[in-house]
mmCIF file of C-alpha atoms in Angstrom:
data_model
loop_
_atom_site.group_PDB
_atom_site.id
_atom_site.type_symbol
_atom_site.label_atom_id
_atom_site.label_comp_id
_atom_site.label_asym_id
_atom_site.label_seq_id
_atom_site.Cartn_x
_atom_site.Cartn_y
_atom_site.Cartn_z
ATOM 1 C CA UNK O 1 68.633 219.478 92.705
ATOM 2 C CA UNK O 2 69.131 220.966 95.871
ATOM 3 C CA UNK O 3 67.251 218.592 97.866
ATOM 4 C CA UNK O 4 68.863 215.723 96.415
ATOM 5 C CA UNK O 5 72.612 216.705 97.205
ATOM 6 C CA UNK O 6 71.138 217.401 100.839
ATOM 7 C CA UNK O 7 70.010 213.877 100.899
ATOM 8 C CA UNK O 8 73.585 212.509 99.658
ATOM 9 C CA UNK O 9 75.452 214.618 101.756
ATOM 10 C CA UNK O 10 73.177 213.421 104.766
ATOM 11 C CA UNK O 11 73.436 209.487 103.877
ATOM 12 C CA UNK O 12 77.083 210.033 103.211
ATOM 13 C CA UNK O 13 77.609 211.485 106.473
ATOM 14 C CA UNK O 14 75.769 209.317 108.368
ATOM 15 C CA UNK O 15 77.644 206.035 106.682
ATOM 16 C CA UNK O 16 81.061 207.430 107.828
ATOM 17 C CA UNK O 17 80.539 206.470 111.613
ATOM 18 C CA UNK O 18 79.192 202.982 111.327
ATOM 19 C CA UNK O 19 81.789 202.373 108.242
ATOM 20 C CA UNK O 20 84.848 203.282 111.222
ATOM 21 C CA UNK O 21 82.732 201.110 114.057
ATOM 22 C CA UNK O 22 83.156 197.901 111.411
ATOM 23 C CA UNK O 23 86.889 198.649 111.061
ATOM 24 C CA UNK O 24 89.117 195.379 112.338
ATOM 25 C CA UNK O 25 89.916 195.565 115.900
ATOM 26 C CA UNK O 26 93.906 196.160 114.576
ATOM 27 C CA UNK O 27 92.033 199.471 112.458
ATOM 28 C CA UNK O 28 92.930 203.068 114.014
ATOM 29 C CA UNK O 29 89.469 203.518 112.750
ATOM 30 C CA UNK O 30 87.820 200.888 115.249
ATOM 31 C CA UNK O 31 85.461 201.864 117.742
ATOM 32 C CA UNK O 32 86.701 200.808 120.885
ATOM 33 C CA UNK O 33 84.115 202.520 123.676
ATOM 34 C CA UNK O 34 82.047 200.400 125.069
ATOM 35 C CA UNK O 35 78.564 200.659 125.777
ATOM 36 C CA UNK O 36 77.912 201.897 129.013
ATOM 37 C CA UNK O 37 75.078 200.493 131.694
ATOM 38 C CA UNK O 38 72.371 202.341 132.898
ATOM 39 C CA UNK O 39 70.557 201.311 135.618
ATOM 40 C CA UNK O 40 66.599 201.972 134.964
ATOM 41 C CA UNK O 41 66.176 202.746 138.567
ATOM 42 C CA UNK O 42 68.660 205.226 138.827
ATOM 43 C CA UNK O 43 67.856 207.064 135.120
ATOM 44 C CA UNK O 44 64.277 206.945 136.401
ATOM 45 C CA UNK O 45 64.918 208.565 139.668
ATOM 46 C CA UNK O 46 67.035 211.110 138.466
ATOM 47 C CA UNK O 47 64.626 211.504 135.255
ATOM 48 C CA UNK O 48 61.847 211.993 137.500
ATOM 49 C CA UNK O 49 63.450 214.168 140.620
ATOM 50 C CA UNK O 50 64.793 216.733 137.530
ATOM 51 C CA UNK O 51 60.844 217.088 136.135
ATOM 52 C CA UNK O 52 59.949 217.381 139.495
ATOM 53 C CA UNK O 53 61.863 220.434 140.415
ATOM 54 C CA UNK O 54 60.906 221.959 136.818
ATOM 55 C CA UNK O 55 56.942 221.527 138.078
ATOM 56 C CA UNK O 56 57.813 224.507 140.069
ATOM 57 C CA UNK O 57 58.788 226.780 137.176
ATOM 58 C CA UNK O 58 55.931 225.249 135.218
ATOM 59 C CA UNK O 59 53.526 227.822 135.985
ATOM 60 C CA UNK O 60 55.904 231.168 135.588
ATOM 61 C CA UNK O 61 57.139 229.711 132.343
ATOM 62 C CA UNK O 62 53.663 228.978 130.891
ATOM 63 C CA UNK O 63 52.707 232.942 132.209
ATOM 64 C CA UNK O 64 55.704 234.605 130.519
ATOM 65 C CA UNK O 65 55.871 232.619 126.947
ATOM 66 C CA UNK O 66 51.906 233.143 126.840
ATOM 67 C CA UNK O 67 52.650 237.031 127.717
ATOM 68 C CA UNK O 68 55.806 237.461 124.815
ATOM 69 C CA UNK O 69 53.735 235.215 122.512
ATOM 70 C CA UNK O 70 53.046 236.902 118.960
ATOM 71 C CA UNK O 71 51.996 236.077 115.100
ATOM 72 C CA UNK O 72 55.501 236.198 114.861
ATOM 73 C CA UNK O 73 56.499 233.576 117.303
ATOM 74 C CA UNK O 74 53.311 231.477 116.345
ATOM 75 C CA UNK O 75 54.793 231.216 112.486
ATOM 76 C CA UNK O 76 58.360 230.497 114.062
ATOM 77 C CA UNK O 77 56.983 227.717 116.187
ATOM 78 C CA UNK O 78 54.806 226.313 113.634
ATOM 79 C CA UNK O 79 57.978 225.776 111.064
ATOM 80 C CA UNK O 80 60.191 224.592 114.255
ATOM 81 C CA UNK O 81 56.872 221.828 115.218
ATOM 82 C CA UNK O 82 57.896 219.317 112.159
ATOM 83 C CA UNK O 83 60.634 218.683 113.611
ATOM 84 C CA UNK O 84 59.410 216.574 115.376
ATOM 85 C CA UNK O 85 56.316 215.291 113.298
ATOM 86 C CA UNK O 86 55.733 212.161 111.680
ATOM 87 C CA UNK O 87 57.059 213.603 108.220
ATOM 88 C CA UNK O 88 60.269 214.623 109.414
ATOM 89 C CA UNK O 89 61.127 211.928 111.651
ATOM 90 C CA UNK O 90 60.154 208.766 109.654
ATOM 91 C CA UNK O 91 60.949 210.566 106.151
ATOM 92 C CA UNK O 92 64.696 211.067 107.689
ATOM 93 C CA UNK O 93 65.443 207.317 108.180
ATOM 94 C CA UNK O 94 63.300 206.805 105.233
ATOM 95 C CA UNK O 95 65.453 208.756 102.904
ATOM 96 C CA UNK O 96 68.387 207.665 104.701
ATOM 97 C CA UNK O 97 67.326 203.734 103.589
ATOM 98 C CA UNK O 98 66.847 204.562 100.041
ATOM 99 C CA UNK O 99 69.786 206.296 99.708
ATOM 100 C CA UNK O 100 71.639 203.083 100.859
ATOM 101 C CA UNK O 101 69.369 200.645 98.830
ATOM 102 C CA UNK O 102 70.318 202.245 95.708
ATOM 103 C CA UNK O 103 73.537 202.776 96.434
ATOM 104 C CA UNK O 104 74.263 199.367 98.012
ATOM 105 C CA UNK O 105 75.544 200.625 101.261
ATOM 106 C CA UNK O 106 74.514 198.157 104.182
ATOM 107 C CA UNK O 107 76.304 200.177 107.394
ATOM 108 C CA UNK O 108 74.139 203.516 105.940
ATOM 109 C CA UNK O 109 71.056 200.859 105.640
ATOM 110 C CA UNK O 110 71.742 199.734 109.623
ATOM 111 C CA UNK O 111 72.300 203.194 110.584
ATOM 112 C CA UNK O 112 68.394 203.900 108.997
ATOM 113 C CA UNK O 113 67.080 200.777 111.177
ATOM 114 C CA UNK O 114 68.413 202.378 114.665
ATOM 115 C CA UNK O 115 67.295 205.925 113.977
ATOM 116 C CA UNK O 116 63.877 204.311 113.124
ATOM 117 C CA UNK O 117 63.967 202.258 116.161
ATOM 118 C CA UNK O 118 64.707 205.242 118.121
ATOM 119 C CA UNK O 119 61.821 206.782 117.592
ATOM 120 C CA UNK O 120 59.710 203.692 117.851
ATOM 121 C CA UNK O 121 60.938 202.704 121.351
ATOM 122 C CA UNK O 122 60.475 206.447 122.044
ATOM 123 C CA UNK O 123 57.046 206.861 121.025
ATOM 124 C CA UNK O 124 55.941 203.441 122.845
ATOM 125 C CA UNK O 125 57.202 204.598 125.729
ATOM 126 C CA UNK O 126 55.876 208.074 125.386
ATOM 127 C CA UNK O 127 52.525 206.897 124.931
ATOM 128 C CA UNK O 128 52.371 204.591 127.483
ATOM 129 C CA UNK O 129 53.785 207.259 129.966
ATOM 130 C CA UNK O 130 50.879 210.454 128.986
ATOM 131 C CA UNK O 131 47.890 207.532 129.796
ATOM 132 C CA UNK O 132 49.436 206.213 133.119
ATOM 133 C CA UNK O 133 49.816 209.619 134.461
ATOM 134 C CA UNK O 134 47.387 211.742 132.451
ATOM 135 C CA UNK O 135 48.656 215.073 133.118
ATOM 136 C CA UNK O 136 46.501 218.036 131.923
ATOM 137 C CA UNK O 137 47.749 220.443 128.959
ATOM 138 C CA UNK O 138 48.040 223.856 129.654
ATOM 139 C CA UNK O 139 45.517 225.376 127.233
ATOM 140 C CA UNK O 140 42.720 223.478 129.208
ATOM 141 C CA UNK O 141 43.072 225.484 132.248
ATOM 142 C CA UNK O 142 43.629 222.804 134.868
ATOM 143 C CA UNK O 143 46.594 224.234 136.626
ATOM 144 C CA UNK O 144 50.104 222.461 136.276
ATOM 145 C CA UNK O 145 48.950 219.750 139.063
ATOM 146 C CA UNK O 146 46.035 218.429 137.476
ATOM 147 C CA UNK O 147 46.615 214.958 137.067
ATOM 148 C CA UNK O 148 43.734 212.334 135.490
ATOM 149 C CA UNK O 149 45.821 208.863 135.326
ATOM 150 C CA UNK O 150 44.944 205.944 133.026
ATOM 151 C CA UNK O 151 42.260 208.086 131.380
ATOM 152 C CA UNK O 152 43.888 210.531 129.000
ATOM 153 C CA UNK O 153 45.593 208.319 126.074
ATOM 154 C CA UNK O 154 46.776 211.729 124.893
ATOM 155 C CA UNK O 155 47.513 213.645 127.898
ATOM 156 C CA UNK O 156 50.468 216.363 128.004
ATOM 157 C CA UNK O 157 53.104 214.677 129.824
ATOM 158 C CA UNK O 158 55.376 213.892 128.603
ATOM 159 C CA UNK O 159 55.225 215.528 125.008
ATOM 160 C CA UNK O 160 55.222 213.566 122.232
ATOM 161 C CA UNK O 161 56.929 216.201 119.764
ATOM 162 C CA UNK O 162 59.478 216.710 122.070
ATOM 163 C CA UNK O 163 60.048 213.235 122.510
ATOM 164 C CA UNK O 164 60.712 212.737 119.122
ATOM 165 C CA UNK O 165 62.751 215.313 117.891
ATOM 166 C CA UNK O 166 65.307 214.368 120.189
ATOM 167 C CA UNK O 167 65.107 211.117 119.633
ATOM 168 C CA UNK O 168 65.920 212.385 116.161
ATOM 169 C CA UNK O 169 68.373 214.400 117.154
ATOM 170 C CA UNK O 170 70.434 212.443 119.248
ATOM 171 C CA UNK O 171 70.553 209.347 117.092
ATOM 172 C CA UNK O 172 71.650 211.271 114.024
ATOM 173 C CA UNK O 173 74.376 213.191 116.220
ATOM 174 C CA UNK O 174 75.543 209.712 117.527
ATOM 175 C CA UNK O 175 75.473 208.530 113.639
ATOM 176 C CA UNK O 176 77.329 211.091 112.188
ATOM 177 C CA UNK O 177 79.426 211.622 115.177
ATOM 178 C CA UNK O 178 80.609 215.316 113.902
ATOM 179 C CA UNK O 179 79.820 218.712 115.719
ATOM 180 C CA UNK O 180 78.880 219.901 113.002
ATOM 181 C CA UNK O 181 75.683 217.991 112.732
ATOM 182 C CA UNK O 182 74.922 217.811 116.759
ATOM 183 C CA UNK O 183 74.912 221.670 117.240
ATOM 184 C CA UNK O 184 71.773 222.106 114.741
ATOM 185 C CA UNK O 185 70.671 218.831 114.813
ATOM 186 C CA UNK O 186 69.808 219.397 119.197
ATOM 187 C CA UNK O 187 69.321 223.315 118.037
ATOM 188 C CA UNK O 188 66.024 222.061 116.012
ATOM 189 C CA UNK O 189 65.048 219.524 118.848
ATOM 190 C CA UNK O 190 65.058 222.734 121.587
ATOM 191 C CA UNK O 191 63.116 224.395 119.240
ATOM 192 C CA UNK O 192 60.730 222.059 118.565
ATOM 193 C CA UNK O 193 60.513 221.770 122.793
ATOM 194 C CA UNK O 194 59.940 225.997 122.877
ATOM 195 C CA UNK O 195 57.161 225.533 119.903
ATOM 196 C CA UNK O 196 55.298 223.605 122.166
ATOM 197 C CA UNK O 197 55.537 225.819 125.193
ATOM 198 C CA UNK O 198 54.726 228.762 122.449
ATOM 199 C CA UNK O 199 51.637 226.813 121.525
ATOM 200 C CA UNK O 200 50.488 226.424 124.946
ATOM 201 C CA UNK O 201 50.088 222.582 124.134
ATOM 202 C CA UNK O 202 52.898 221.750 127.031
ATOM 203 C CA UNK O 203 54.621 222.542 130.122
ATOM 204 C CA UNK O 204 58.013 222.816 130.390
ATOM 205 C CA UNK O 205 58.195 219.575 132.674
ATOM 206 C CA UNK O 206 56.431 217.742 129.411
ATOM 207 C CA UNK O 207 59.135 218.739 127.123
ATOM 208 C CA UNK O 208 61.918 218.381 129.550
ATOM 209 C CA UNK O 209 60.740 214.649 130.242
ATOM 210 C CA UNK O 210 60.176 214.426 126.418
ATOM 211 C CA UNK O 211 64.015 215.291 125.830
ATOM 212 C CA UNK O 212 65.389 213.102 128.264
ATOM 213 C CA UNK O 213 63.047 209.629 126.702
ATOM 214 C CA UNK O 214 64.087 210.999 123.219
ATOM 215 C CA UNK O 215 67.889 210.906 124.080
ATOM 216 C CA UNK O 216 67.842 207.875 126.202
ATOM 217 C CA UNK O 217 65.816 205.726 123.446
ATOM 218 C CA UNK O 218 68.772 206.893 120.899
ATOM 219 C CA UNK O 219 71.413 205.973 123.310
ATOM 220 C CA UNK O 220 70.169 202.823 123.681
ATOM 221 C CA UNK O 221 69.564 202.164 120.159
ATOM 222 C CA UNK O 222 72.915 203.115 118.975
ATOM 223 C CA UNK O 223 74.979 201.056 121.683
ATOM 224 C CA UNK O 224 75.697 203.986 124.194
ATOM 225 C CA UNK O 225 73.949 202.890 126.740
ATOM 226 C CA UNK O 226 72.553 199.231 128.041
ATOM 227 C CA UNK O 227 69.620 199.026 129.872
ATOM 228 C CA UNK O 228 68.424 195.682 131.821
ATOM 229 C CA UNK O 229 71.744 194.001 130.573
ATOM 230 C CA UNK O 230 70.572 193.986 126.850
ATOM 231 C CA UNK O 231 72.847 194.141 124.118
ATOM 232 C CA UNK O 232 73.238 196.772 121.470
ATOM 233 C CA UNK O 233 70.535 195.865 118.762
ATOM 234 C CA UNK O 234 72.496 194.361 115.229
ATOM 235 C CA UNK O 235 70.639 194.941 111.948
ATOM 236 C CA UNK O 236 71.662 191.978 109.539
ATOM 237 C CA UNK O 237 71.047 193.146 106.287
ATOM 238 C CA UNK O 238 70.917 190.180 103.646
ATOM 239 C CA UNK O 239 70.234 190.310 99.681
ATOM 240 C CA UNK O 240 66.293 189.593 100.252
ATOM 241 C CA UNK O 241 65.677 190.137 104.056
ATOM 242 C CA UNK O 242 67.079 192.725 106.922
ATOM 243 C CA UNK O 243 66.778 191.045 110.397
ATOM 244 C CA UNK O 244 67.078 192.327 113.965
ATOM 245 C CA UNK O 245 69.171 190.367 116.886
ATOM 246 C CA UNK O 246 69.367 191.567 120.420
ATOM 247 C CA UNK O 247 71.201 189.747 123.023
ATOM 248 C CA UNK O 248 69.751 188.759 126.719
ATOM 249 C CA UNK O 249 72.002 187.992 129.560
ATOM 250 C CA UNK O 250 70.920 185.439 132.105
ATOM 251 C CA UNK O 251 72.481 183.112 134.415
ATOM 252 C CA UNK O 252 71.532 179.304 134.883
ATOM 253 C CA UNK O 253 72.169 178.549 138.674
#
């Protein structure tokens, strides 16, 4: 009984936000911020110069969470790890879509299709980033510069769980839009970031990238951000089919 309120009180706080952004433009409710551009060159540089400076602390970091590490902290970071496992993360906006099926809400049913499509942009990205630069895990003993590009499909960097618990994180804060829900919803995600360090299964540069793909995929996905000129995807939810739009500037010279 108690899981089932959770899951009510979860769908019904999630449908508030997107309920206000559908308002009429006259509404006090409307959403007026626009989304705002990011250009991939800049993200990227600034993405990449920030893991780059946490490379350095890579190796103390690994020393002193391998040195504090105990049964204890194992069985904390094995309960903090689903966070940002398959189970959690598609179960969420799985729950969240059958909560608005049977209840005939469409804005909770769009709000399901962006956190879902957060994590999917997240993960492609993630994956494609650990084979094209192959980075080493820490348990293998490599050293924090061992790099074996376009050979290691599941390579540490960056990390996957980290990746998507804040892809989780963030597009559920931006949903619900309450501090209330962005405190422990990013409390979790950090956690699930430590659990991996705990585990020895990544650096701190792999989680720190993994936050910033997580976040950036959920910006994008729930209109915060623009990247390449593309507009905020629209789920178009219809008695017998939900469809996806996405708008592409160009100019004809």
């Amino acid at each position: 009984m108690r899981r089932g309120r959770a899951w009510l009180l979860l769908g019904l706080a999630v449908a508030g936000r997107p309920l206000a952004a559908q308002a009429p433009p006259d509404s006090a409710a409307a959403d007026t911020t626009a989304p705002r551009p990011v250009r991939w060159y800049g993200a990227a540089a600034v993405a990449a110069g920030v893991t780059a400076l946490i490379f350095v602390a890579d190796e103390p970091v690994r020393q002193w969470a391998q040195e504090v590490r105990t049964p204890v902290t194992d069985d904390v970071a094995r309960l903090l790890t689903h966070f940002g496992q398959p189970e959690v993360v598609l179960t969420v906006p799985a729950g969240m879509a059958l909560v608005a099926l049977l209840t005939g809400n469409d804005a909770l049913l769009r709000s399901s299709g962006r956190v879902a499509g957060s994590f999917v942009v997240s993960f492609a990205a993630t994956r494609v980033l650990k084979f094209g630069v192959g980075r080493a895990r820490p348990f293998e003993e490599e050293g924090a510069r061992s790099f074996h590009p376009f050979s290691e499909p599941d390579a540490a960097l960056p990390s996957g769980h980290a990746t998507a618990a804040f892809s989780l994180a963030a597009s559920l804060s931006n949903e619900i839009g309450r501090w209330w829900a962005t405190v422990p919803l990013y409390t979790l995600a950090t956690g699930t970031a430590w659990a991996r360090i705990n585990d020895d299964k990544h650096w701190l540069g792999d989680v720190t990238l993994g936050a910033a793909v997580g976040i950036t995929s959920a910006q994008v996905m729930t209109g915060r951000w623009t990247v390449f000129g593309l507009g905020t995807p629209q789920f178009l939810v219809a008695p017998d089919e939900v469809a996806v739009s996405m708008t592409v500037p160009f100019r004809l010279r």
